[in-house]
mmCIF file of C-alpha atoms and ligand atoms in Angstrom:
data_model
loop_
_atom_site.group_PDB
_atom_site.id
_atom_site.type_symbol
_atom_site.label_atom_id
_atom_site.label_comp_id
_atom_site.label_asym_id
_atom_site.label_seq_id
_atom_site.Cartn_x
_atom_site.Cartn_y
_atom_site.Cartn_z
ATOM 1 C CA UNK A 1 25.601 9.260 -43.859
ATOM 2 C CA UNK A 2 27.143 12.618 -44.825
ATOM 3 C CA UNK A 3 27.623 13.251 -48.536
ATOM 4 C CA UNK A 4 31.118 13.323 -50.055
ATOM 5 C CA UNK A 5 31.066 17.120 -50.266
ATOM 6 C CA UNK A 6 29.879 17.357 -46.636
ATOM 7 C CA UNK A 7 32.837 15.207 -45.609
ATOM 8 C CA UNK A 8 35.189 17.619 -47.356
ATOM 9 C CA UNK A 9 33.437 20.565 -45.653
ATOM 10 C CA UNK A 10 33.911 18.839 -42.256
ATOM 11 C CA UNK A 11 37.584 18.283 -43.037
ATOM 12 C CA UNK A 12 37.906 21.982 -43.831
ATOM 13 C CA UNK A 13 36.746 22.739 -40.278
ATOM 14 C CA UNK A 14 39.435 20.446 -38.837
ATOM 15 C CA UNK A 15 42.066 21.975 -41.135
ATOM 16 C CA UNK A 16 40.980 25.489 -40.118
ATOM 17 C CA UNK A 17 41.756 24.421 -36.539
ATOM 18 C CA UNK A 18 45.262 23.495 -37.704
ATOM 19 C CA UNK A 19 45.619 26.884 -39.390
ATOM 20 C CA UNK A 20 44.724 28.532 -36.063
ATOM 21 C CA UNK A 21 47.483 26.542 -34.379
ATOM 22 C CA UNK A 22 49.918 27.573 -37.145
ATOM 23 C CA UNK A 23 48.982 31.235 -36.713
ATOM 24 C CA UNK A 24 49.443 31.061 -32.943
ATOM 25 C CA UNK A 25 52.872 29.466 -33.330
ATOM 26 C CA UNK A 26 53.811 32.084 -35.954
ATOM 27 C CA UNK A 27 52.650 34.904 -33.643
ATOM 28 C CA UNK A 28 54.903 33.550 -30.883
ATOM 29 C CA UNK A 29 57.823 33.445 -33.307
ATOM 30 C CA UNK A 30 57.048 37.010 -34.315
ATOM 31 C CA UNK A 31 57.330 38.051 -30.651
ATOM 32 C CA UNK A 32 60.631 36.110 -30.430
ATOM 33 C CA UNK A 33 59.073 33.763 -27.893
ATOM 34 C CA UNK A 34 60.189 30.174 -27.654
ATOM 35 C CA UNK A 35 57.988 27.651 -29.447
ATOM 36 C CA UNK A 36 57.726 23.916 -28.943
ATOM 37 C CA UNK A 37 59.501 21.950 -31.680
ATOM 38 C CA UNK A 38 57.208 19.045 -30.815
ATOM 39 C CA UNK A 39 54.114 21.144 -31.577
ATOM 40 C CA UNK A 40 55.589 22.315 -34.859
ATOM 41 C CA UNK A 41 56.441 18.700 -35.766
ATOM 42 C CA UNK A 42 52.903 17.525 -34.937
ATOM 43 C CA UNK A 43 51.406 20.339 -36.988
ATOM 44 C CA UNK A 44 53.664 19.516 -39.954
ATOM 45 C CA UNK A 45 52.724 15.835 -39.689
ATOM 46 C CA UNK A 46 49.045 16.784 -39.767
ATOM 47 C CA UNK A 47 49.509 19.054 -42.778
ATOM 48 C CA UNK A 48 51.551 16.476 -44.714
ATOM 49 C CA UNK A 49 49.270 13.506 -44.003
ATOM 50 C CA UNK A 50 45.744 14.804 -43.327
ATOM 51 C CA UNK A 51 45.758 17.774 -45.677
ATOM 52 C CA UNK A 52 48.135 16.738 -48.449
ATOM 53 C CA UNK A 53 48.065 12.950 -48.612
ATOM 54 C CA UNK A 54 44.357 12.653 -47.852
ATOM 55 C CA UNK A 55 42.274 15.793 -48.308
ATOM 56 C CA UNK A 56 43.867 17.135 -51.471
ATOM 57 C CA UNK A 57 44.218 13.636 -52.932
ATOM 58 C CA UNK A 58 40.486 13.028 -52.430
ATOM 59 C CA UNK A 59 39.809 16.131 -54.467
ATOM 60 C CA UNK A 60 42.501 15.633 -57.107
ATOM 61 C CA UNK A 61 42.195 11.895 -57.643
ATOM 62 C CA UNK A 62 38.481 11.316 -57.088
ATOM 63 C CA UNK A 63 36.181 14.363 -56.963
ATOM 64 C CA UNK A 64 37.728 16.707 -59.526
ATOM 65 C CA UNK A 65 38.086 14.116 -62.351
ATOM 66 C CA UNK A 66 34.442 13.162 -61.866
ATOM 67 C CA UNK A 67 33.324 16.794 -61.936
ATOM 68 C CA UNK A 68 35.309 17.298 -65.132
ATOM 69 C CA UNK A 69 33.441 14.373 -66.685
ATOM 70 C CA UNK A 70 30.219 16.069 -65.597
ATOM 71 C CA UNK A 71 31.166 19.150 -67.600
ATOM 72 C CA UNK A 72 32.801 21.448 -65.042
ATOM 73 C CA UNK A 73 35.773 22.940 -66.917
ATOM 74 C CA UNK A 74 39.296 22.086 -65.744
ATOM 75 C CA UNK A 75 41.829 24.157 -67.690
ATOM 76 C CA UNK A 76 41.155 27.807 -67.047
ATOM 77 C CA UNK A 77 37.968 26.946 -65.128
ATOM 78 C CA UNK A 78 37.230 26.462 -61.425
ATOM 79 C CA UNK A 79 38.971 23.058 -61.230
ATOM 80 C CA UNK A 80 42.124 24.502 -62.798
ATOM 81 C CA UNK A 81 42.167 27.328 -60.244
ATOM 82 C CA UNK A 82 41.760 24.859 -57.357
ATOM 83 C CA UNK A 83 44.608 22.674 -58.677
ATOM 84 C CA UNK A 84 46.858 25.701 -59.090
ATOM 85 C CA UNK A 85 46.166 26.679 -55.473
ATOM 86 C CA UNK A 86 46.942 23.133 -54.286
ATOM 87 C CA UNK A 87 50.320 23.470 -56.020
ATOM 88 C CA UNK A 88 50.988 26.828 -54.363
ATOM 89 C CA UNK A 89 50.062 25.251 -51.012
ATOM 90 C CA UNK A 90 52.580 22.429 -51.651
ATOM 91 C CA UNK A 91 55.305 24.986 -52.312
ATOM 92 C CA UNK A 92 54.589 26.734 -49.002
ATOM 93 C CA UNK A 93 54.514 23.432 -47.082
ATOM 94 C CA UNK A 94 57.899 22.637 -48.599
ATOM 95 C CA UNK A 95 59.197 25.989 -47.321
ATOM 96 C CA UNK A 96 57.785 25.305 -43.844
ATOM 97 C CA UNK A 97 59.193 21.757 -43.753
ATOM 98 C CA UNK A 98 62.620 22.926 -44.867
ATOM 99 C CA UNK A 99 62.636 25.733 -42.290
ATOM 100 C CA UNK A 100 61.540 23.445 -39.428
ATOM 101 C CA UNK A 101 63.563 20.428 -40.524
ATOM 102 C CA UNK A 102 66.914 21.294 -38.925
ATOM 103 C CA UNK A 103 65.821 22.821 -35.655
ATOM 104 C CA UNK A 104 64.137 26.167 -35.269
ATOM 105 C CA UNK A 105 66.993 28.642 -35.117
ATOM 106 C CA UNK A 106 65.804 32.289 -34.972
ATOM 107 C CA UNK A 107 66.444 32.600 -38.703
ATOM 108 C CA UNK A 108 64.596 29.347 -39.509
ATOM 109 C CA UNK A 109 61.694 30.442 -37.270
ATOM 110 C CA UNK A 110 61.323 33.671 -39.275
ATOM 111 C CA UNK A 111 61.205 31.711 -42.538
ATOM 112 C CA UNK A 112 58.699 29.225 -41.073
ATOM 113 C CA UNK A 113 56.544 32.076 -39.747
ATOM 114 C CA UNK A 114 56.362 33.859 -43.106
ATOM 115 C CA UNK A 115 55.535 30.660 -45.001
ATOM 116 C CA UNK A 116 52.919 29.694 -42.368
ATOM 117 C CA UNK A 117 51.166 33.059 -42.684
ATOM 118 C CA UNK A 118 51.129 32.777 -46.467
ATOM 119 C CA UNK A 119 49.861 29.189 -46.213
ATOM 120 C CA UNK A 120 47.077 30.119 -43.819
ATOM 121 C CA UNK A 121 45.929 33.044 -46.002
ATOM 122 C CA UNK A 122 45.982 30.893 -49.118
ATOM 123 C CA UNK A 123 44.060 28.027 -47.523
ATOM 124 C CA UNK A 124 41.333 30.224 -46.013
ATOM 125 C CA UNK A 125 40.761 31.820 -49.391
ATOM 126 C CA UNK A 126 40.888 28.433 -51.132
ATOM 127 C CA UNK A 127 38.352 26.843 -48.764
ATOM 128 C CA UNK A 128 36.013 29.790 -49.217
ATOM 129 C CA UNK A 129 36.100 29.309 -53.004
ATOM 130 C CA UNK A 130 35.558 25.561 -52.723
ATOM 131 C CA UNK A 131 32.688 25.866 -50.267
ATOM 132 C CA UNK A 132 30.928 28.791 -51.912
ATOM 133 C CA UNK A 133 31.435 27.789 -55.544
ATOM 134 C CA UNK A 134 32.859 24.386 -56.382
ATOM 135 C CA UNK A 135 31.109 22.217 -53.805
ATOM 136 C CA UNK A 136 27.798 23.929 -54.545
ATOM 137 C CA UNK A 137 28.301 23.142 -58.252
ATOM 138 C CA UNK A 138 29.188 19.559 -57.285
ATOM 139 C CA UNK A 139 26.021 19.237 -55.202
ATOM 140 C CA UNK A 140 23.999 20.257 -58.256
ATOM 141 C CA UNK A 141 25.599 17.802 -60.710
ATOM 142 C CA UNK A 142 26.091 14.722 -58.481
ATOM 143 C CA UNK A 143 23.279 12.330 -57.605
ATOM 144 C CA UNK A 144 22.883 10.966 -54.061
ATOM 145 C CA UNK A 145 24.220 7.600 -55.254
ATOM 146 C CA UNK A 146 27.286 9.252 -56.764
ATOM 147 C CA UNK A 147 27.885 11.212 -53.553
ATOM 148 C CA UNK A 148 27.702 7.970 -51.559
ATOM 149 C CA UNK A 149 30.067 6.171 -53.955
ATOM 150 C CA UNK A 150 32.580 9.030 -53.734
ATOM 151 C CA UNK A 151 32.370 9.044 -49.930
ATOM 152 C CA UNK A 152 33.163 5.303 -49.968
ATOM 153 C CA UNK A 153 36.116 5.908 -52.285
ATOM 154 C CA UNK A 154 37.385 8.639 -49.906
ATOM 155 C CA UNK A 155 37.509 6.150 -47.026
ATOM 156 C CA UNK A 156 39.442 3.626 -49.124
ATOM 157 C CA UNK A 157 41.873 6.340 -50.184
ATOM 158 C CA UNK A 158 42.564 7.266 -46.537
ATOM 159 C CA UNK A 159 43.313 3.655 -45.590
ATOM 160 C CA UNK A 160 45.487 3.155 -48.645
ATOM 161 C CA UNK A 161 47.477 6.380 -48.303
ATOM 162 C CA UNK A 162 48.110 6.545 -44.558
ATOM 163 C CA UNK A 163 46.817 3.285 -43.046
ATOM 164 C CA UNK A 164 43.550 2.333 -41.393
ATOM 165 C CA UNK A 165 42.520 4.499 -38.433
ATOM 166 C CA UNK A 166 45.311 7.045 -38.943
ATOM 167 C CA UNK A 167 42.960 9.707 -40.367
ATOM 168 C CA UNK A 168 40.850 9.657 -37.222
ATOM 169 C CA UNK A 169 43.934 9.689 -34.976
ATOM 170 C CA UNK A 170 45.293 12.740 -36.817
ATOM 171 C CA UNK A 171 41.964 14.535 -36.418
ATOM 172 C CA UNK A 172 41.941 13.843 -32.662
ATOM 173 C CA UNK A 173 45.585 14.906 -32.358
ATOM 174 C CA UNK A 174 44.824 18.212 -34.048
ATOM 175 C CA UNK A 175 41.766 18.867 -31.863
ATOM 176 C CA UNK A 176 43.887 18.195 -28.761
ATOM 177 C CA UNK A 177 46.675 20.462 -30.028
ATOM 178 C CA UNK A 178 44.183 23.236 -30.731
ATOM 179 C CA UNK A 179 42.611 22.874 -27.274
ATOM 180 C CA UNK A 180 46.053 23.130 -25.607
ATOM 181 C CA UNK A 181 46.693 26.396 -27.407
ATOM 182 C CA UNK A 182 43.761 28.663 -26.592
HETATM 183 FE FE1 LIG B 1 41.085 22.031 -52.403
#
């Protein structure tokens, strides 16, 4: 069974696929090409549910508080930086949702495109920091039993936040969307 931190690393790979889709859609907008509202809606659903409701909640509600108890500093330390970046990500998602919410007029598409580029840059940088620093620290301070208990809590969180089976369906949807958009 993969450890809790390995599960988060795997989710990063799926989310990076979503960022690729976002960048491709933004590139089309930049060339003034028509984009599919349905694709944008699916991508936004994935970001709101898979990334925000599940992935970031697993970190904020389960992993980070435990790491703080283990002595990894929050305020001003690595956990504080990660939380600040989650907040910045939420602001950019809000901008994207607002821009896409009333139909993608040329003006709305430009606003969506800019926010999507900023979001993608932020998330790539954020994942790099988590994978290269925070998760490695976590792997040093957490026992195998703790990793297994956290992984179990992650599964319960998914079911509670978005309903049983939805996490897996969102992952498949994103893989299909990415495959359609080579
Ligand atoms: Fe994070």
